[in-house]
XYZ file of C-alpha atoms in Angstrom:
78
model
C 0.000 0.000 0.000
C 1.579 3.281 -1.015
C 1.621 5.682 1.851
C 3.395 8.703 3.180
C 6.670 9.546 4.849
C 6.902 8.157 8.353
C 4.385 5.354 7.905
C 4.575 2.204 10.012
C 6.136 -0.974 8.712
C 3.629 -3.607 7.596
C 5.009 -6.949 8.834
C 2.471 -8.825 6.710
C 4.647 -8.029 3.671
C 7.517 -10.207 4.929
C 6.086 -13.480 3.558
C 5.518 -11.716 0.218
C 9.125 -10.526 0.136
C 10.313 -14.024 1.017
C 8.155 -15.649 -1.652
C 9.239 -13.145 -4.289
C 12.927 -13.477 -3.358
C 12.786 -17.273 -3.688
C 10.933 -17.023 -6.999
C 13.289 -14.382 -8.417
C 16.491 -16.135 -7.332
C 15.252 -19.471 -8.727
C 15.026 -17.752 -12.103
C 18.516 -16.311 -11.933
C 17.643 -12.770 -10.843
C 20.740 -11.147 -9.351
C 19.436 -7.616 -8.810
C 18.361 -5.835 -5.674
C 15.116 -6.500 -3.845
C 14.097 -3.288 -2.096
C 11.732 -2.634 0.783
C 10.484 0.849 1.607
C 8.050 1.955 4.271
C 8.642 1.947 7.999
C 12.118 0.416 7.771
C 14.133 1.019 10.933
C 16.901 -0.714 12.882
C 14.423 -2.733 14.953
C 12.899 -4.455 11.901
C 15.799 -4.384 9.434
C 17.043 -7.880 10.341
C 13.659 -9.506 9.637
C 13.391 -7.673 6.311
C 16.863 -8.793 5.250
C 16.156 -12.338 6.426
C 13.037 -12.337 4.239
C 15.211 -11.652 1.189
C 15.497 -7.883 0.779
C 18.917 -6.581 -0.177
C 18.149 -2.863 -0.240
C 16.369 -1.053 2.598
C 14.894 2.430 2.199
C 14.858 4.129 5.573
C 14.604 7.892 5.207
C 12.513 8.677 8.284
C 14.541 6.320 10.495
C 17.646 8.276 9.547
C 16.466 11.867 9.210
C 14.391 11.865 12.396
C 17.033 10.084 14.471
C 18.841 12.056 17.179
C 22.121 10.802 15.684
C 21.915 10.090 11.942
C 25.311 8.370 11.808
C 24.263 6.019 14.600
C 20.982 5.230 12.819
C 22.823 4.431 9.589
C 25.295 2.201 11.442
C 22.405 0.339 13.117
C 20.746 -0.240 9.741
C 23.995 -1.498 8.199
C 24.504 -4.004 11.019
C 21.030 -4.961 12.262
C 20.891 -7.361 15.179
């Protein structure tokens, strides 16, 4: 669902990302799989684990008290 800046992440998309990633990789797709919308350090690991390779996280970075810290947390999600 297209939304607006700052929207919440929709965890129900994770199985769709996983299904698409499996389908795409089985057909030789080597490009990025991007997820946008509510991405933040606390959910980045589950999004990556589902198969995304590119995370769009503008609000999580630009509204963070420390943007460098937010970027570091997204690059190394726990």
